[in-house]
């Protein structure tokens, strides 16, 4: 199983609350309505940062995380190069994300404690 983890930085014109609301209520439904997403995505998790600080640690750099699971790297590539995804979801991402400040990791999991 391939895991695509996206570290999300919100659009600086949005509050954290507006970012979370849009990601949960608008973008998730739009993303899941796309045929290639239905075909290739095995699991989809959203995580949103809590506004907490800890002594000795820097403030968080990201506002949230999206985790997507695919059967293969090829399936991931198929999803994010699909014309419907590019026409519908990609423009929507710019509404709530600072795309240049987001990062991602493509990985496999190695559970240590499950």
JSON list of N, CA, C and O in Angstrom, two decimals, residues 6 8-9 17-18 23-25 27 43-45 51 61 65 69 74 79-82 88 92 105-106 110 112:
[
{"chain": "A", "resi": 6, "resn": "UNK", "atom": "N", "xyz": [0.10, 14.72, 2.56]},
{"chain": "A", "resi": 6, "resn": "UNK", "atom": "CA", "xyz": [0.25, 16.11, 2.13]},
{"chain": "A", "resi": 6, "resn": "UNK", "atom": "C", "xyz": [0.20, 16.99, 3.37]},
{"chain": "A", "resi": 6, "resn": "UNK", "atom": "O", "xyz": [-0.76, 16.94, 4.14]},
{"chain": "A", "resi": 8, "resn": "UNK", "atom": "N", "xyz": [-0.33, 20.44, 4.80]},
{"chain": "A", "resi": 8, "resn": "UNK", "atom": "CA", "xyz": [-1.14, 21.54, 4.29]},
{"chain": "A", "resi": 8, "resn": "UNK", "atom": "C", "xyz": [-0.83, 22.88, 4.97]},
{"chain": "A", "resi": 8, "resn": "UNK", "atom": "O", "xyz": [-0.78, 22.95, 6.20]},
{"chain": "A", "resi": 9, "resn": "UNK", "atom": "N", "xyz": [-0.66, 23.88, 4.17]},
{"chain": "A", "resi": 9, "resn": "UNK", "atom": "CA", "xyz": [-0.53, 25.26, 4.65]},
{"chain": "A", "resi": 9, "resn": "UNK", "atom": "C", "xyz": [-1.73, 26.01, 4.09]},
{"chain": "A", "resi": 9, "resn": "UNK", "atom": "O", "xyz": [-1.95, 26.02, 2.87]},
{"chain": "A", "resi": 17, "resn": "UNK", "atom": "N", "xyz": [-10.10, 28.46, 11.31]},
{"chain": "A", "resi": 17, "resn": "UNK", "atom": "CA", "xyz": [-11.46, 27.93, 11.37]},
{"chain": "A", "resi": 17, "resn": "UNK", "atom": "C", "xyz": [-12.09, 27.84, 9.97]},
{"chain": "A", "resi": 17, "resn": "UNK", "atom": "O", "xyz": [-12.74, 26.86, 9.63]},
{"chain": "A", "resi": 18, "resn": "UNK", "atom": "N", "xyz": [-11.89, 28.87, 9.16]},
{"chain": "A", "resi": 18, "resn": "UNK", "atom": "CA", "xyz": [-12.43, 28.87, 7.80]},
{"chain": "A", "resi": 18, "resn": "UNK", "atom": "C", "xyz": [-11.76, 27.79, 6.95]},
{"chain": "A", "resi": 18, "resn": "UNK", "atom": "O", "xyz": [-12.41, 27.11, 6.15]},
{"chain": "A", "resi": 23, "resn": "UNK", "atom": "N", "xyz": [-12.13, 22.76, 4.07]},
{"chain": "A", "resi": 23, "resn": "UNK", "atom": "CA", "xyz": [-11.50, 21.47, 3.77]},
{"chain": "A", "resi": 23, "resn": "UNK", "atom": "C", "xyz": [-12.47, 20.33, 4.04]},
{"chain": "A", "resi": 23, "resn": "UNK", "atom": "O", "xyz": [-12.63, 19.42, 3.22]},
{"chain": "A", "resi": 24, "resn": "UNK", "atom": "N", "xyz": [-13.15, 20.37, 5.20]},
{"chain": "A", "resi": 24, "resn": "UNK", "atom": "CA", "xyz": [-14.06, 19.30, 5.59]},
{"chain": "A", "resi": 24, "resn": "UNK", "atom": "C", "xyz": [-15.36, 19.30, 4.77]},
{"chain": "A", "resi": 24, "resn": "UNK", "atom": "O", "xyz": [-15.81, 18.24, 4.33]},
{"chain": "A", "resi": 25, "resn": "UNK", "atom": "N", "xyz": [-15.94, 20.47, 4.60]},
{"chain": "A", "resi": 25, "resn": "UNK", "atom": "CA", "xyz": [-17.29, 20.54, 4.04]},
{"chain": "A", "resi": 25, "resn": "UNK", "atom": "C", "xyz": [-17.35, 20.71, 2.52]},
{"chain": "A", "resi": 25, "resn": "UNK", "atom": "O", "xyz": [-18.30, 20.25, 1.90]},
{"chain": "A", "resi": 27, "resn": "UNK", "atom": "N", "xyz": [-14.18, 20.85, 0.07]},
{"chain": "A", "resi": 27, "resn": "UNK", "atom": "CA", "xyz": [-13.19, 20.16, -0.75]},
{"chain": "A", "resi": 27, "resn": "UNK", "atom": "C", "xyz": [-13.33, 18.64, -0.67]},
{"chain": "A", "resi": 27, "resn": "UNK", "atom": "O", "xyz": [-13.20, 17.96, -1.70]},
{"chain": "A", "resi": 43, "resn": "UNK", "atom": "N", "xyz": [-8.21, 4.94, 0.97]},
{"chain": "A", "resi": 43, "resn": "UNK", "atom": "CA", "xyz": [-8.51, 5.54, 2.27]},
{"chain": "A", "resi": 43, "resn": "UNK", "atom": "C", "xyz": [-8.17, 7.01, 2.19]},
{"chain": "A", "resi": 43, "resn": "UNK", "atom": "O", "xyz": [-7.20, 7.39, 1.52]},
{"chain": "A", "resi": 44, "resn": "UNK", "atom": "N", "xyz": [-8.96, 7.85, 2.88]},
{"chain": "A", "resi": 44, "resn": "UNK", "atom": "CA", "xyz": [-8.77, 9.30, 2.84]},
{"chain": "A", "resi": 44, "resn": "UNK", "atom": "C", "xyz": [-9.01, 9.82, 4.25]},
{"chain": "A", "resi": 44, "resn": "UNK", "atom": "O", "xyz": [-10.09, 9.64, 4.81]},
{"chain": "A", "resi": 45, "resn": "UNK", "atom": "N", "xyz": [-8.00, 10.44, 4.82]},
{"chain": "A", "resi": 45, "resn": "UNK", "atom": "CA", "xyz": [-8.07, 10.99, 6.18]},
{"chain": "A", "resi": 45, "resn": "UNK", "atom": "C", "xyz": [-7.65, 12.45, 6.13]},
{"chain": "A", "resi": 45, "resn": "UNK", "atom": "O", "xyz": [-6.64, 12.80, 5.51]},
{"chain": "A", "resi": 51, "resn": "UNK", "atom": "N", "xyz": [-4.48, 24.44, 17.92]},
{"chain": "A", "resi": 51, "resn": "UNK", "atom": "CA", "xyz": [-3.67, 25.61, 18.27]},
{"chain": "A", "resi": 51, "resn": "UNK", "atom": "C", "xyz": [-3.09, 25.40, 19.66]},
{"chain": "A", "resi": 51, "resn": "UNK", "atom": "O", "xyz": [-3.64, 25.87, 20.66]},
{"chain": "A", "resi": 61, "resn": "UNK", "atom": "N", "xyz": [4.37, 24.40, 11.64]},
{"chain": "A", "resi": 61, "resn": "UNK", "atom": "CA", "xyz": [4.54, 25.00, 10.31]},
{"chain": "A", "resi": 61, "resn": "UNK", "atom": "C", "xyz": [3.33, 24.77, 9.42]},
{"chain": "A", "resi": 61, "resn": "UNK", "atom": "O", "xyz": [3.15, 25.48, 8.44]},
{"chain": "A", "resi": 65, "resn": "UNK", "atom": "N", "xyz": [-3.09, 18.03, 7.65]},
{"chain": "A", "resi": 65, "resn": "UNK", "atom": "CA", "xyz": [-2.50, 16.92, 6.90]},
{"chain": "A", "resi": 65, "resn": "UNK", "atom": "C", "xyz": [-3.62, 16.19, 6.18]},
{"chain": "A", "resi": 65, "resn": "UNK", "atom": "O", "xyz": [-4.70, 15.99, 6.74]},
{"chain": "A", "resi": 69, "resn": "UNK", "atom": "N", "xyz": [-4.42, 6.77, 0.66]},
{"chain": "A", "resi": 69, "resn": "UNK", "atom": "CA", "xyz": [-3.82, 5.46, 0.41]},
{"chain": "A", "resi": 69, "resn": "UNK", "atom": "C", "xyz": [-4.20, 4.97, -0.98]},
{"chain": "A", "resi": 69, "resn": "UNK", "atom": "O", "xyz": [-5.35, 5.10, -1.39]},
{"chain": "A", "resi": 74, "resn": "UNK", "atom": "N", "xyz": [1.59, 3.94, -9.34]},
{"chain": "A", "resi": 74, "resn": "UNK", "atom": "CA", "xyz": [0.92, 4.18, -10.62]},
{"chain": "A", "resi": 74, "resn": "UNK", "atom": "C", "xyz": [-0.52, 4.68, -10.40]},
{"chain": "A", "resi": 74, "resn": "UNK", "atom": "O", "xyz": [-1.00, 5.58, -11.11]},
{"chain": "A", "resi": 79, "resn": "UNK", "atom": "N", "xyz": [-4.45, 9.12, -10.48]},
{"chain": "A", "resi": 79, "resn": "UNK", "atom": "CA", "xyz": [-5.41, 10.00, -9.81]},
{"chain": "A", "resi": 79, "resn": "UNK", "atom": "C", "xyz": [-5.07, 11.47, -10.04]},
{"chain": "A", "resi": 79, "resn": "UNK", "atom": "O", "xyz": [-5.93, 12.25, -10.47]},
{"chain": "A", "resi": 80, "resn": "UNK", "atom": "N", "xyz": [-3.82, 11.85, -9.78]},
{"chain": "A", "resi": 80, "resn": "UNK", "atom": "CA", "xyz": [-3.47, 13.27, -9.81]},
{"chain": "A", "resi": 80, "resn": "UNK", "atom": "C", "xyz": [-3.12, 13.81, -11.20]},
{"chain": "A", "resi": 80, "resn": "UNK", "atom": "O", "xyz": [-2.89, 15.01, -11.33]},
{"chain": "A", "resi": 81, "resn": "UNK", "atom": "N", "xyz": [-3.15, 12.95, -12.21]},
{"chain": "A", "resi": 81, "resn": "UNK", "atom": "CA", "xyz": [-2.97, 13.44, -13.58]},
{"chain": "A", "resi": 81, "resn": "UNK", "atom": "C", "xyz": [-4.27, 13.36, -14.38]},
{"chain": "A", "resi": 81, "resn": "UNK", "atom": "O", "xyz": [-4.31, 13.74, -15.55]},
{"chain": "A", "resi": 82, "resn": "UNK", "atom": "N", "xyz": [-5.33, 12.88, -13.74]},
{"chain": "A", "resi": 82, "resn": "UNK", "atom": "CA", "xyz": [-6.62, 12.72, -14.41]},
{"chain": "A", "resi": 82, "resn": "UNK", "atom": "C", "xyz": [-7.20, 14.07, -14.82]},
{"chain": "A", "resi": 82, "resn": "UNK", "atom": "O", "xyz": [-7.19, 15.01, -14.02]},
{"chain": "A", "resi": 88, "resn": "UNK", "atom": "N", "xyz": [-11.34, 20.05, -11.85]},
{"chain": "A", "resi": 88, "resn": "UNK", "atom": "CA", "xyz": [-12.25, 20.35, -10.73]},
{"chain": "A", "resi": 88, "resn": "UNK", "atom": "C", "xyz": [-11.53, 20.55, -9.40]},
{"chain": "A", "resi": 88, "resn": "UNK", "atom": "O", "xyz": [-11.73, 21.57, -8.74]},
{"chain": "A", "resi": 92, "resn": "UNK", "atom": "N", "xyz": [-9.86, 24.15, -7.06]},
{"chain": "A", "resi": 92, "resn": "UNK", "atom": "CA", "xyz": [-10.46, 24.31, -5.73]},
{"chain": "A", "resi": 92, "resn": "UNK", "atom": "C", "xyz": [-9.39, 24.38, -4.64]},
{"chain": "A", "resi": 92, "resn": "UNK", "atom": "O", "xyz": [-9.56, 25.10, -3.65]},
{"chain": "A", "resi": 105, "resn": "UNK", "atom": "N", "xyz": [4.83, 13.71, 0.99]},
{"chain": "A", "resi": 105, "resn": "UNK", "atom": "CA", "xyz": [5.70, 12.54, 1.06]},
{"chain": "A", "resi": 105, "resn": "UNK", "atom": "C", "xyz": [4.91, 11.36, 0.48]},
{"chain": "A", "resi": 105, "resn": "UNK", "atom": "O", "xyz": [3.75, 11.17, 0.83]},
{"chain": "A", "resi": 106, "resn": "UNK", "atom": "N", "xyz": [5.55, 10.61, -0.40]},
{"chain": "A", "resi": 106, "resn": "UNK", "atom": "CA", "xyz": [5.00, 9.35, -0.89]},
{"chain": "A", "resi": 106, "resn": "UNK", "atom": "C", "xyz": [5.78, 8.26, -0.18]},
{"chain": "A", "resi": 106, "resn": "UNK", "atom": "O", "xyz": [7.02, 8.24, -0.22]},
{"chain": "A", "resi": 110, "resn": "UNK", "atom": "N", "xyz": [5.52, 1.40, 7.98]},
{"chain": "A", "resi": 110, "resn": "UNK", "atom": "CA", "xyz": [6.20, 0.39, 8.74]},
{"chain": "A", "resi": 110, "resn": "UNK", "atom": "C", "xyz": [5.66, 0.45, 10.17]},
{"chain": "A", "resi": 110, "resn": "UNK", "atom": "O", "xyz": [6.23, 1.12, 11.03]},
{"chain": "A", "resi": 112, "resn": "UNK", "atom": "N", "xyz": [5.08, 0.16, 13.87]},
{"chain": "A", "resi": 112, "resn": "UNK", "atom": "CA", "xyz": [5.90, -0.25, 15.01]},
{"chain": "A", "resi": 112, "resn": "UNK", "atom": "C", "xyz": [5.00, -0.69, 16.15]},
{"chain": "A", "resi": 112, "resn": "UNK", "atom": "O", "xyz": [5.24, -1.70, 16.80]}
]
